[in-house]
Short mmCIF file of C-alpha atoms in Angstrom, two decimals:
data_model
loop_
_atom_site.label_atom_id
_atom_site.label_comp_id
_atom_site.label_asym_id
_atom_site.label_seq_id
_atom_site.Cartn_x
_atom_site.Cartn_y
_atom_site.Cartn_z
CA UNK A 1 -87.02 13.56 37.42
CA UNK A 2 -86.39 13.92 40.70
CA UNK A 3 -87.34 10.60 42.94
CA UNK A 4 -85.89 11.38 46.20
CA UNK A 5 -86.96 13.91 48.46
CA UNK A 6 -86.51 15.43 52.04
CA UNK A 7 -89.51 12.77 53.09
CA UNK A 8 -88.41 9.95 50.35
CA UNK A 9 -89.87 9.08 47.23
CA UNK A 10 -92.28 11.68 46.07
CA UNK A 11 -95.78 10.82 45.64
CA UNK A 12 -95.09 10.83 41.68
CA UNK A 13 -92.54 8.74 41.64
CA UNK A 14 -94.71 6.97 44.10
CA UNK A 15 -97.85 7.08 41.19
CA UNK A 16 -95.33 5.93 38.36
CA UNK A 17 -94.62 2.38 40.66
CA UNK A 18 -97.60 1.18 41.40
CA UNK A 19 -98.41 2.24 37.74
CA UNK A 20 -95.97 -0.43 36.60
CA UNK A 21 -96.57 -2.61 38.75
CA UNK A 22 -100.46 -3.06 37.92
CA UNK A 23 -99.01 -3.07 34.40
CA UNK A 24 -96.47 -5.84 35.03
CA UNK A 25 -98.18 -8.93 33.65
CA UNK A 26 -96.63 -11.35 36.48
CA UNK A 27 -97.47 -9.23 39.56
CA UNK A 28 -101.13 -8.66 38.09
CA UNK A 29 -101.26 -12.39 37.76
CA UNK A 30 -99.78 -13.10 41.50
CA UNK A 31 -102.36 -10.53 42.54
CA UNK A 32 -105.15 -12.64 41.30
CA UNK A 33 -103.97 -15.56 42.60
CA UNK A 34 -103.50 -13.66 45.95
CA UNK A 35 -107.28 -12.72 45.79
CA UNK A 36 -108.13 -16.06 44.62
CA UNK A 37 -107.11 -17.63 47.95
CA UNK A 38 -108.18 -15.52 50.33
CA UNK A 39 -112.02 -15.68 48.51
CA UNK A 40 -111.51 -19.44 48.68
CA UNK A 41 -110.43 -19.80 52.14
CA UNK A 42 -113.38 -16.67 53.67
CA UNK A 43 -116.00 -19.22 52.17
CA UNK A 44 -114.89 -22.32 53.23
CA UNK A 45 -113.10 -23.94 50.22
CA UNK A 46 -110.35 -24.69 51.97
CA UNK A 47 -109.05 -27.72 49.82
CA UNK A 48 -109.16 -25.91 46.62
CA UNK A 49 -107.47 -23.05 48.28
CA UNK A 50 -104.34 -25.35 49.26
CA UNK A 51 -104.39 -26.80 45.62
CA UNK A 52 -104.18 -23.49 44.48
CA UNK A 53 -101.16 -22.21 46.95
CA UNK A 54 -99.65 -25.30 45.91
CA UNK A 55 -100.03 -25.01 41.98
CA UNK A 56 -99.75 -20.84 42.13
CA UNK A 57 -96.16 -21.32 44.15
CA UNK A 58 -97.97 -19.16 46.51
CA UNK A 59 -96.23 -17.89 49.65
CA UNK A 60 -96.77 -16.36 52.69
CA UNK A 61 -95.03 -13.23 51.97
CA UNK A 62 -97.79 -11.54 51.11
CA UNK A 63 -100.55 -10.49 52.09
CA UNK A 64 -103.80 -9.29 51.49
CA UNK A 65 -105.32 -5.95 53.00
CA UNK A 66 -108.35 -5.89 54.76
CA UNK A 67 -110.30 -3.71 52.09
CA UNK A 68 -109.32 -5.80 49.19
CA UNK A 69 -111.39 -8.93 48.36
CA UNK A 70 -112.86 -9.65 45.32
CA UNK A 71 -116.65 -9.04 46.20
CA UNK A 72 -115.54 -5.26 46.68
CA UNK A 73 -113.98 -5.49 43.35
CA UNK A 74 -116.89 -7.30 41.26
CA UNK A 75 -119.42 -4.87 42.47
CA UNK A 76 -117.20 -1.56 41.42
CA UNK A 77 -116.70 -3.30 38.34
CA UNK A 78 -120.53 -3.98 37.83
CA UNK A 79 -121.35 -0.48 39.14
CA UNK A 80 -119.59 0.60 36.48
CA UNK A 81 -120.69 -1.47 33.59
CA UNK A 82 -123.88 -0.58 34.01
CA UNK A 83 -123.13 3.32 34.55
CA UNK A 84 -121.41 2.99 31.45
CA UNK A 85 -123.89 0.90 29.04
CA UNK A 86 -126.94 0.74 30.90
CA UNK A 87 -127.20 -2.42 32.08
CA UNK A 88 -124.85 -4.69 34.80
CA UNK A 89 -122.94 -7.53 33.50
CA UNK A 90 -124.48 -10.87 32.75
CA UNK A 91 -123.36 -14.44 33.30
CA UNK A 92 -124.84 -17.42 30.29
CA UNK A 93 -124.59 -20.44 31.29
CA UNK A 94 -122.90 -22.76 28.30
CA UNK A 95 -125.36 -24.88 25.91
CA UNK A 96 -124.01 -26.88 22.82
CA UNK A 97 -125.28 -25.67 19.56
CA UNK A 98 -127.47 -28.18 17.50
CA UNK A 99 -125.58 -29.33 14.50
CA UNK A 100 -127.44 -31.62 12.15
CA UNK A 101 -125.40 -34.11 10.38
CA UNK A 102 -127.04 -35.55 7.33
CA UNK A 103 -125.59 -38.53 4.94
CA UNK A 104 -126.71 -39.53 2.01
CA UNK A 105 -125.50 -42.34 -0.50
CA UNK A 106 -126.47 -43.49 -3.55
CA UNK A 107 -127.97 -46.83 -2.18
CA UNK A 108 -130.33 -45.00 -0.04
CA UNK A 109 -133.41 -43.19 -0.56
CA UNK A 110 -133.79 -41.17 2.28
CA UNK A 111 -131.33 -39.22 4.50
CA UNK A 112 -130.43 -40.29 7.78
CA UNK A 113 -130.07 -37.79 10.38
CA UNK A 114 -128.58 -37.76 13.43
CA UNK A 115 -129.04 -34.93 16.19
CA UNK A 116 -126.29 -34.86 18.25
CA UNK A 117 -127.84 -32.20 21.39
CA UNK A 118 -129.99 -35.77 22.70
CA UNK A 119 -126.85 -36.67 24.58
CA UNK A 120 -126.07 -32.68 25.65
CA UNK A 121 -128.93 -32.42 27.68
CA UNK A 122 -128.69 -35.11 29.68
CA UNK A 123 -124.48 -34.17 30.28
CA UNK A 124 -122.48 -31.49 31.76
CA UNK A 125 -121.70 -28.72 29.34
CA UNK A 126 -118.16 -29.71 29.06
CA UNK A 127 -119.05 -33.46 28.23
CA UNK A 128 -121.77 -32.69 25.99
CA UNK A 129 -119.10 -30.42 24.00
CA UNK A 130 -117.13 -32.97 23.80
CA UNK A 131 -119.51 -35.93 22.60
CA UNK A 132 -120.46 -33.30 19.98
CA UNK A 133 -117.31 -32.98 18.56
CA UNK A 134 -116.02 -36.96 18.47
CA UNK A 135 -119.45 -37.40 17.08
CA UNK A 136 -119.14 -35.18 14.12
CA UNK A 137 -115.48 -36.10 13.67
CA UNK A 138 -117.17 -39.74 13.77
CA UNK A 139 -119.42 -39.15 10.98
CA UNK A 140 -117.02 -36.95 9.17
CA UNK A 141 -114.53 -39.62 8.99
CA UNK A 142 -117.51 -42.65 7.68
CA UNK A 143 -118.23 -40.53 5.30
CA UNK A 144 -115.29 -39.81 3.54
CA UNK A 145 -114.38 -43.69 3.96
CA UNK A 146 -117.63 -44.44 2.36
CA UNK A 147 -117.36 -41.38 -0.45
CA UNK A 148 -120.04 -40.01 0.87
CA UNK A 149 -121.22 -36.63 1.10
CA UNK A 150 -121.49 -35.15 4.17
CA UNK A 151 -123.45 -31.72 5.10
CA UNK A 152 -123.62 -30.33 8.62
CA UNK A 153 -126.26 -27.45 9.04
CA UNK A 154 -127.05 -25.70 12.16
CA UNK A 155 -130.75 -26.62 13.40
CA UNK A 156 -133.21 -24.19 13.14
CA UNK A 157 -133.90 -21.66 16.29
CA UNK A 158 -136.69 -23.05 17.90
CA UNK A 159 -140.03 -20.80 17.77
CA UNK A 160 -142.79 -20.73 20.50
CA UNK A 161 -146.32 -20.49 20.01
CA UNK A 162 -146.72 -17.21 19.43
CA UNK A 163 -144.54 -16.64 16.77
CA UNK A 164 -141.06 -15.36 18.94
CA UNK A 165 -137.50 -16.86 18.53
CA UNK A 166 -136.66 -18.63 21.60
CA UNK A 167 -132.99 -19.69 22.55
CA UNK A 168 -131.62 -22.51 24.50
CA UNK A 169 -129.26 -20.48 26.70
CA UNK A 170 -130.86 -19.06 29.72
CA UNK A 171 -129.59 -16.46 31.69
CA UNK A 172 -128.73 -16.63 35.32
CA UNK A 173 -129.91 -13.49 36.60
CA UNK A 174 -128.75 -11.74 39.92
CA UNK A 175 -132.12 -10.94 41.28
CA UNK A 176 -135.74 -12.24 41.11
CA UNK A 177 -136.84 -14.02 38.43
CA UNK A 178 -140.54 -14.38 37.36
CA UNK A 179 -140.98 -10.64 37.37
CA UNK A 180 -143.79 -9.14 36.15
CA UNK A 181 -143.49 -7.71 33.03
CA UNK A 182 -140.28 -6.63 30.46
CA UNK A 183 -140.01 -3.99 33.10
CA UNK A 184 -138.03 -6.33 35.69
CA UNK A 185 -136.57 -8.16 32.63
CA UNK A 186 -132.54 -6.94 33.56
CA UNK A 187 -130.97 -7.39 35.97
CA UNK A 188 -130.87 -3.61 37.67
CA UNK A 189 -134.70 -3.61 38.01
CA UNK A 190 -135.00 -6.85 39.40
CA UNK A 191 -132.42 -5.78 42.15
CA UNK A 192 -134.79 -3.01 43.05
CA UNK A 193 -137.96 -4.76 43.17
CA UNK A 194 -136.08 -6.93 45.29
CA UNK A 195 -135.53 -3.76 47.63
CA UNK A 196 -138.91 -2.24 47.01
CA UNK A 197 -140.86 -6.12 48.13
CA UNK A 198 -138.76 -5.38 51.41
CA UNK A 199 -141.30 -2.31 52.49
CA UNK A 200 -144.32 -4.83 52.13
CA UNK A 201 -145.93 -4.92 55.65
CA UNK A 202 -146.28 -8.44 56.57
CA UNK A 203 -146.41 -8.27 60.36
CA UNK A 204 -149.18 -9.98 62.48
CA UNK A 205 -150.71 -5.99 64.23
CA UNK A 206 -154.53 -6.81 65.87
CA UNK A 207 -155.94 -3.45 65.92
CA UNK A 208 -159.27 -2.77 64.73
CA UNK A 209 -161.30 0.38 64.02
CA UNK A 210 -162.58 0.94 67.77
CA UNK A 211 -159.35 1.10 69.29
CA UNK A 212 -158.98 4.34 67.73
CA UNK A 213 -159.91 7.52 69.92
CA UNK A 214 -161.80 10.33 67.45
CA UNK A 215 -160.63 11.19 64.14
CA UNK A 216 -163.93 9.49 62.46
CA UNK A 217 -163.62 11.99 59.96
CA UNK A 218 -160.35 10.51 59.13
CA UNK A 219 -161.45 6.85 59.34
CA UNK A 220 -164.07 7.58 56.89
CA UNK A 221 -162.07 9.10 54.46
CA UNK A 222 -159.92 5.75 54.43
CA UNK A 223 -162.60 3.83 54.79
CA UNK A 224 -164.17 5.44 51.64
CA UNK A 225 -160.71 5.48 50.02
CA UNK A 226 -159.71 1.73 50.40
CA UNK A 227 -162.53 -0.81 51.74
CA UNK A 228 -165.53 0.80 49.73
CA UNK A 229 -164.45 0.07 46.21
CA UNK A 230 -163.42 -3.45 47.18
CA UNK A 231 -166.86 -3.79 48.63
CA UNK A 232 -168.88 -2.26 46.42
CA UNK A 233 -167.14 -2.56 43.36
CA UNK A 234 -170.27 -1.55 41.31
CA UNK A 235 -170.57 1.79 42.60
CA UNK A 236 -167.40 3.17 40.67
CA UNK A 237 -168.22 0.96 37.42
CA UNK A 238 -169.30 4.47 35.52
CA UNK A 239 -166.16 6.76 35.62
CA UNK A 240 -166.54 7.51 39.48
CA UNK A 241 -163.11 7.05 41.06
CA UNK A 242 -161.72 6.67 44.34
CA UNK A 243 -159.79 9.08 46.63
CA UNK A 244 -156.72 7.92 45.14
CA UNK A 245 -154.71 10.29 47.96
CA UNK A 246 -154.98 11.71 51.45
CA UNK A 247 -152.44 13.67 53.52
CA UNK A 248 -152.59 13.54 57.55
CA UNK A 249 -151.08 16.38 59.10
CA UNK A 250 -150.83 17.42 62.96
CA UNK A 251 -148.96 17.77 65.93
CA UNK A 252 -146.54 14.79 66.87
CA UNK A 253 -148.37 12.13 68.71
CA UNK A 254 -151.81 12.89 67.39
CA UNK A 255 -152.54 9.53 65.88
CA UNK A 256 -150.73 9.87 61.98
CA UNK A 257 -149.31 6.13 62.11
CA UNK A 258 -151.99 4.66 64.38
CA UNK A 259 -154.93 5.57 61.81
CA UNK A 260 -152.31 3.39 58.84
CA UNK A 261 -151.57 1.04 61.68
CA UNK A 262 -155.66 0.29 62.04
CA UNK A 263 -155.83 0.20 57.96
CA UNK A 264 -153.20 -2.32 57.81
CA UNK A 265 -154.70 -4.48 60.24
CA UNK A 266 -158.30 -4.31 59.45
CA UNK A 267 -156.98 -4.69 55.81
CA UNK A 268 -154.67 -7.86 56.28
CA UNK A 269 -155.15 -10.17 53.07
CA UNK A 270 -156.90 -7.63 51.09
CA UNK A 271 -154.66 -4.78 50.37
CA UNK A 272 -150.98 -4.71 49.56
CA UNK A 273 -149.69 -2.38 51.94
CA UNK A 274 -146.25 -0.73 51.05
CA UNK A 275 -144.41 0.98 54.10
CA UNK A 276 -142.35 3.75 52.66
CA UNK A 277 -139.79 5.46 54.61
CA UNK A 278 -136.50 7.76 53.16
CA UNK A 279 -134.04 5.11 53.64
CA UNK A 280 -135.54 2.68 50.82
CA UNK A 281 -136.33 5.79 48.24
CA UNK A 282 -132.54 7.53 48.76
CA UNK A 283 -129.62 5.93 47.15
CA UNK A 284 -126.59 7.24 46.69
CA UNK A 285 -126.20 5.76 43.00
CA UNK A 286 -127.01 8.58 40.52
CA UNK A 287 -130.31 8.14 38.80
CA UNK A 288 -130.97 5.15 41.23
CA UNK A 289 -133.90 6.56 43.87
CA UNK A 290 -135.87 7.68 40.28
CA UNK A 291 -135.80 3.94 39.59
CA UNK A 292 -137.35 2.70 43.05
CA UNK A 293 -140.01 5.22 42.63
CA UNK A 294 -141.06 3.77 39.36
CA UNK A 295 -140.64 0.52 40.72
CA UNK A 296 -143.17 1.07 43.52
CA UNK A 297 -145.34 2.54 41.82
CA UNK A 298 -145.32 -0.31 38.79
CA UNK A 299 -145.44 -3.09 41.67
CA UNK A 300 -148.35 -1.41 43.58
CA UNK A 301 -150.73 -1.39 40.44
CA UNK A 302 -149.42 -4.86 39.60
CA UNK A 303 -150.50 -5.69 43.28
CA UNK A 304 -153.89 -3.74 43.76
CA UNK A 305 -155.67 -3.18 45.28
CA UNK A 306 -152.74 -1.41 47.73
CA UNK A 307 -151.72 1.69 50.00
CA UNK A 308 -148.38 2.85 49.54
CA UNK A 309 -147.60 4.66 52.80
CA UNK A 310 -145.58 7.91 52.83
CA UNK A 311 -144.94 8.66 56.87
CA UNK A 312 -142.67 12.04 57.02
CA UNK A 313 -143.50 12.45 53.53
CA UNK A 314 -142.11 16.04 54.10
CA UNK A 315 -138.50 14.85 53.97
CA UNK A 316 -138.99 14.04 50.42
CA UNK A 317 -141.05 16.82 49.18
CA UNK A 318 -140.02 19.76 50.78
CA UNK A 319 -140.05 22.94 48.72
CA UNK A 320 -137.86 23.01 45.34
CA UNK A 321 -136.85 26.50 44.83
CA UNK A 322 -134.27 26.25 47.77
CA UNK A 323 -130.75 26.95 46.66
CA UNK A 324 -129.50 24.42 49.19
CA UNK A 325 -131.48 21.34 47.15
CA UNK A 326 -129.24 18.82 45.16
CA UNK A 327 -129.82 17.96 41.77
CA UNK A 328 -130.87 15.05 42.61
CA UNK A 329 -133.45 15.77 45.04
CA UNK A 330 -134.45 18.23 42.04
CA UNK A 331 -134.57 14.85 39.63
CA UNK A 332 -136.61 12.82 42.55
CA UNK A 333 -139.05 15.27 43.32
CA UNK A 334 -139.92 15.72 39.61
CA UNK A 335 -140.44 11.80 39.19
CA UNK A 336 -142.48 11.90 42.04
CA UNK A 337 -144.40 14.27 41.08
CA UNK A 338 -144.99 12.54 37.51
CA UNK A 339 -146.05 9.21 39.19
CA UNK A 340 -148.55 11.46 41.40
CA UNK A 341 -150.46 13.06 38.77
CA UNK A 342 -151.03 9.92 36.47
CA UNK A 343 -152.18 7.36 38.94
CA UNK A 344 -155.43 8.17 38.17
CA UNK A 345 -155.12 7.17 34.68
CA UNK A 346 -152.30 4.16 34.78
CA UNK A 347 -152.42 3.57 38.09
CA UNK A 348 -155.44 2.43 39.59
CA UNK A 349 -156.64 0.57 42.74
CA UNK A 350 -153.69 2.60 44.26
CA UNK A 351 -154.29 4.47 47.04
CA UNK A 352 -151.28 6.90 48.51
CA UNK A 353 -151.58 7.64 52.27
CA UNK A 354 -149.23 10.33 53.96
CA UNK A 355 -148.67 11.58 57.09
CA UNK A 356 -146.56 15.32 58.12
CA UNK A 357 -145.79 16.91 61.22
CA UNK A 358 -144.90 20.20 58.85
CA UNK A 359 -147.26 20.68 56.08
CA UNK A 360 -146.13 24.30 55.50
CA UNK A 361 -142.46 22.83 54.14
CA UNK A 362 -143.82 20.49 51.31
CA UNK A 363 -143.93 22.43 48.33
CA UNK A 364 -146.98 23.49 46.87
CA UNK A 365 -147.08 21.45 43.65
CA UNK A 366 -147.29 17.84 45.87
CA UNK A 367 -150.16 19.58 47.92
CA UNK A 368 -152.21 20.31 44.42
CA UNK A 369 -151.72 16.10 44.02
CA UNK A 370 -153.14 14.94 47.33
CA UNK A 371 -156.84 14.97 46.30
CA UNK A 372 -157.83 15.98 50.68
CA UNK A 373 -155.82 17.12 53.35
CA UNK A 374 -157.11 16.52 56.88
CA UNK A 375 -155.73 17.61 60.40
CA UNK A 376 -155.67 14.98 62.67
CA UNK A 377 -157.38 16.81 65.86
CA UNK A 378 -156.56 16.18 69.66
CA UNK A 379 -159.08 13.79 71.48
CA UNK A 380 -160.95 16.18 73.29
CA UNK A 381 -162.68 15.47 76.89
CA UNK A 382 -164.80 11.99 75.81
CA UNK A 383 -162.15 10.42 73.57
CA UNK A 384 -159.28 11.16 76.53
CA UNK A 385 -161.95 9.76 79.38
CA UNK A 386 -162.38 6.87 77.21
CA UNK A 387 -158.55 6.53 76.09
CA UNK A 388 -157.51 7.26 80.04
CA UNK A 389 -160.13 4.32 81.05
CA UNK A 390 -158.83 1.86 78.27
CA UNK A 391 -155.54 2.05 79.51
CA UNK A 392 -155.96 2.44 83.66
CA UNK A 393 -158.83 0.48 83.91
CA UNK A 394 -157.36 -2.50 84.69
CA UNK A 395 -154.07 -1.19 86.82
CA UNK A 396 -156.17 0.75 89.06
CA UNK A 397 -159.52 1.39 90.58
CA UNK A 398 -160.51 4.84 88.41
CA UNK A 399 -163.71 6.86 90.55
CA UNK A 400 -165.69 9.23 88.56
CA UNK A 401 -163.92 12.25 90.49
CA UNK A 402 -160.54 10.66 89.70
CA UNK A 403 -161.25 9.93 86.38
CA UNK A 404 -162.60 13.80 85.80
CA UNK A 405 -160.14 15.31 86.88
CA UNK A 406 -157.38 13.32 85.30
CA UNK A 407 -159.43 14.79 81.67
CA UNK A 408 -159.17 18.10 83.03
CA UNK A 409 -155.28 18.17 83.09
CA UNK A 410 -154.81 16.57 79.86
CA UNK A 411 -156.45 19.04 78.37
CA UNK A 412 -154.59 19.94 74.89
CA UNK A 413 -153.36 16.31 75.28
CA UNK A 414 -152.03 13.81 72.71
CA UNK A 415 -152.81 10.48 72.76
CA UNK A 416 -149.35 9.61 73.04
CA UNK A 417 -149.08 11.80 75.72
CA UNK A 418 -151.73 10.72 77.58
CA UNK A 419 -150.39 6.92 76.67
CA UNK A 420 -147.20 8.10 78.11
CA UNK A 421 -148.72 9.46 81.36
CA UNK A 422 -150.30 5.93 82.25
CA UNK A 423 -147.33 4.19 81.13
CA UNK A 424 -145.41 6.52 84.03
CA UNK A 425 -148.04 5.14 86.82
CA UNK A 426 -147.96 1.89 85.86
CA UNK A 427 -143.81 2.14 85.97
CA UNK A 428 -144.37 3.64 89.68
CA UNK A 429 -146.21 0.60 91.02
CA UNK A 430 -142.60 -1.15 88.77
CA UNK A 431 -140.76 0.43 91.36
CA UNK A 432 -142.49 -0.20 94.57
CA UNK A 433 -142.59 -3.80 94.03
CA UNK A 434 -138.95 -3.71 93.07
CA UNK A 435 -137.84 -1.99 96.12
CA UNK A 436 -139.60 -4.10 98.65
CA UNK A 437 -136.83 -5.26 100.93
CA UNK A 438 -139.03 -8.74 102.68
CA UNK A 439 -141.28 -10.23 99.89
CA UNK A 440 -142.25 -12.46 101.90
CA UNK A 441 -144.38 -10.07 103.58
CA UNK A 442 -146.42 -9.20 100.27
CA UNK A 443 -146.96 -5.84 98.53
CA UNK A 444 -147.44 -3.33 101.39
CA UNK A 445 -150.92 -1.65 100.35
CA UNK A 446 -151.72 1.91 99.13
CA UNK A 447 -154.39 4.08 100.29
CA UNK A 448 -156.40 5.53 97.58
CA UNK A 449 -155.59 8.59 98.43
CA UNK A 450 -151.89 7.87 97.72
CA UNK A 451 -152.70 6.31 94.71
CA UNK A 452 -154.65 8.92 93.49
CA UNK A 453 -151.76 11.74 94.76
CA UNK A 454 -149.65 9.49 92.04
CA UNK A 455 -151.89 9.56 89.44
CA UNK A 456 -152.03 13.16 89.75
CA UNK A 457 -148.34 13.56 89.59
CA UNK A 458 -147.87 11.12 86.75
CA UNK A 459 -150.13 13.63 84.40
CA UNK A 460 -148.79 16.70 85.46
CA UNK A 461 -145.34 15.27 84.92
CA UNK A 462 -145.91 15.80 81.03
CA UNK A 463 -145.49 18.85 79.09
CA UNK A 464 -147.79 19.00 76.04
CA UNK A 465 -146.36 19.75 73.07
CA UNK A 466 -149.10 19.47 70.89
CA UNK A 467 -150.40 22.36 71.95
CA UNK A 468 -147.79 24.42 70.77
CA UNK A 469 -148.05 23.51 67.30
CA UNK A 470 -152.11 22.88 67.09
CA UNK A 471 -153.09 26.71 66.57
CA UNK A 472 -150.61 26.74 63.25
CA UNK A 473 -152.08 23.66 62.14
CA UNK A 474 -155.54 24.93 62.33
CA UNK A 475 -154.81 27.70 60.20
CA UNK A 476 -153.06 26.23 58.00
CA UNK A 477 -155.58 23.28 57.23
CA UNK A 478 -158.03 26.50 56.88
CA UNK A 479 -156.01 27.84 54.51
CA UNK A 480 -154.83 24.59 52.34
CA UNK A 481 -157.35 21.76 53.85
CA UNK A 482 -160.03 20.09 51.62
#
């Protein structure tokens, strides 16, 4: 075989080295100790680590790179335990067994027994081995000095109350304990109900009903949805359920995420409220974003009454007969789909809110599962007099004429846009104050007329966009809306 090349060694002869030399019992076992004492010294065990240089004979010849450490290594090793039985590896912690040791004679009636685990639980594992074994060598050794029989049995596995075989050994899980049923009992679903508890809202947001501008028709369905049955509990004791879904669709800025901002608020210590975005449901693990699905789901019945809330939920449930769709996505979309359709029968008090920009890209089989579909309209002339008020009011000095006519050019307006128009005026009277060369002379005054020339500019300043989108969301919620 040739080794040697125009370049040097070729990358097989290359291959066949570091083959050997991961087969080569000392250099494996210099490699360990290598990775050893750079774990020990990164957390701060720095006297074991020179105790183990010194034992090891370690040098400082070599050295470690910086992509090597032993974290990387344990979780590729796990990874691929569990891809290859099912399950991630498991560490017991040690407990002595219970060995009975009983003695009997011929000059007594009744056996004496000695358990020999009293002392174990009280010591270290090592110890109690220990005391274990020079107490049964003990007993071994009177009894054959006393010609006496001697019969050590192993004790019994301990059962609970309701019948199950318990063991002493516990195991010392990776995640959460205390789950809440055998469906979090390993290891691999506790890891992602750890991940899933992470998309619990839990923030302090004051908003209440009122400080929403329009969309009653939305707030009613949500109302009806969530704070009705937890209300009036008796009015869906006879087979009447719920809206268990609702999808919000509309132009960008309409008021999607306010309306679930306003439910979470005005349903603090009530409702579980799970906020759901892509980067908690995609994984790059195969067979992993499946598995956080169910786990949502599982923990939001296990938690109701809750909202599980799906904002963009287009990215996740776009159409499935593209060619350009992964497997995977195939796999996820199905699941999702499954979860969808039996809430009403396994999963209830569980209420799925979701919010689109495009409703025309989710396929057709997720609409069929949102029980109504609403478009989210722009505020028209009240709501944006009232919205424009609400957030000018106390800035500047607002005259009916002003006020009018500020309405009239955010016509086709979003209330972020019209939130971002007031933010731009208040920004302006930012600037004046900032470039005021003498403060000691004091804010130099503006004529209303000036400040109403500003106003003016800061509206027409913004291009709508909502318009642009509204006419194909009207015919589209006449088309698909309920």
């Amino acid at each position: 075989m040739k080794t040697q090349g125009k370049y040097g060694v070729t990358a097989k002869a290359t291959a066949q080295v570091l083959c050997e030399d991961v087969r080569n019992f000392s250099t494996r076992r210099r490699n360990i100790l290598y990775l050893m004492h750079r774990y020990l010294v990164e957390n701060g065990y720095y006297s074991s680590a020179e105790s183990l240089k010194t034992e090891g004979h370690l040098s400082e010849e070599y050295e470690l790179c910086d992509n090597i450490d032993l974290d990387a290594m344990y979780l590729e090793y796990a990874s691929f335990f569990n891809l290859k039985f099912g399950k991630y590896p498991k560490i017991l912690k040690k407990v002595g067994a219970k060995i009975k040791v009983e003695m009997s004679g011929k000059g007594q009636e009744k056996p004496v027994v000695k358990d020999i685990t009293k002392n174990a639980k009280t010591t270290p594992t090592t110890e109690a081995s220990l005391a274990n074994w020079h107490i049964s060598m003990g007993a071994a050794t009177a009894a054959l000095n006393n010609e006496q029989p001697l019969q050590i049995k192993k004790m019994e596995t301990a059962v609970d109350a309701n019948g199950q075989e318990t063991s002493n050994g516990y195991e010392i899980e990776h995640g959460h304990l205390g789950a809440d049923d055998a469906l979090f009992s390993s290891m691999d679903w506790q890891s992602l109900a750890e991940l899933v508890k992470t998309s619990i809202l839990q923030e302090n947001i004051k908003l209440k009903w009122s400080d929403v501008c329009g969309n009653q028709r939305a707030i009613e369905l949500i109302k009806e949805a969530v704070l009705t049955p937890i209300e009036y509990p008796q009015l869906f004791a006879h087979g009447l359920k719920p809206w268990r879904s609702l999808l919000l669709h509309g132009p960008p800025g309409s008021g999607k995420t306010f309306l679930a901002k306003a439910l979470y608020s005005e349903t603090q210590g009530l409702v579980t409220f799970f906020n759901i975005t892509a980067s908690i449901m995609v994984s790059k693990w195969r067979g992993e974003s499946e598995k956080i699905l169910r786990v949502l789901f599982h923990m939001a019945a296990k938690r109701a009454p809750s909202v599980i809330f799906l904002d963009e939920i287009e990215s996740l449930t776009s159409k499935r007969d593209r060619s350009t769709d992964h497997e995977s996505s195939k796999r996820f979309k199905n699941e999702l789909l499954q979860l969808l359709d039996g809430m009403e029968h396994t999963l209830n008090g569980v209420f799925v809110l979701a919010s689109t920009n495009l409703p025309w890209d989710i396929d057709e089989a997720f609409l069929r599962r949102f029980e109504k579909k609403l478009l989210v309209q722009l505020p028209n002339a009240a709501e944006r007099s009232c919205l424009i008020s609400r957030l000018l009011g106390s800035s500047i000095s607002l005259n009916a004429r002003l006020l009018e006519q500020l309405v009239e050019i955010s016509d086709q307006f979003t209330g972020d846009e019209i939130r971002l128009a007031c933010k731009e005026i208040s920004m302006h009277r930012v600037r004046c104050a900032t470039k005021l060369a003498d403060r000691s002379t004091g804010l130099p005054k503006e004529s209303q007329a000036a400040i109403e020339a500003n106003v003016e500019k800061a509206f027409r300043q913004v291009r709508p966009l909502g318009q642009k989108l509204l006419a194909k969301h009207e015919q589209w919620q006449q088309e698909n809306g309920s």
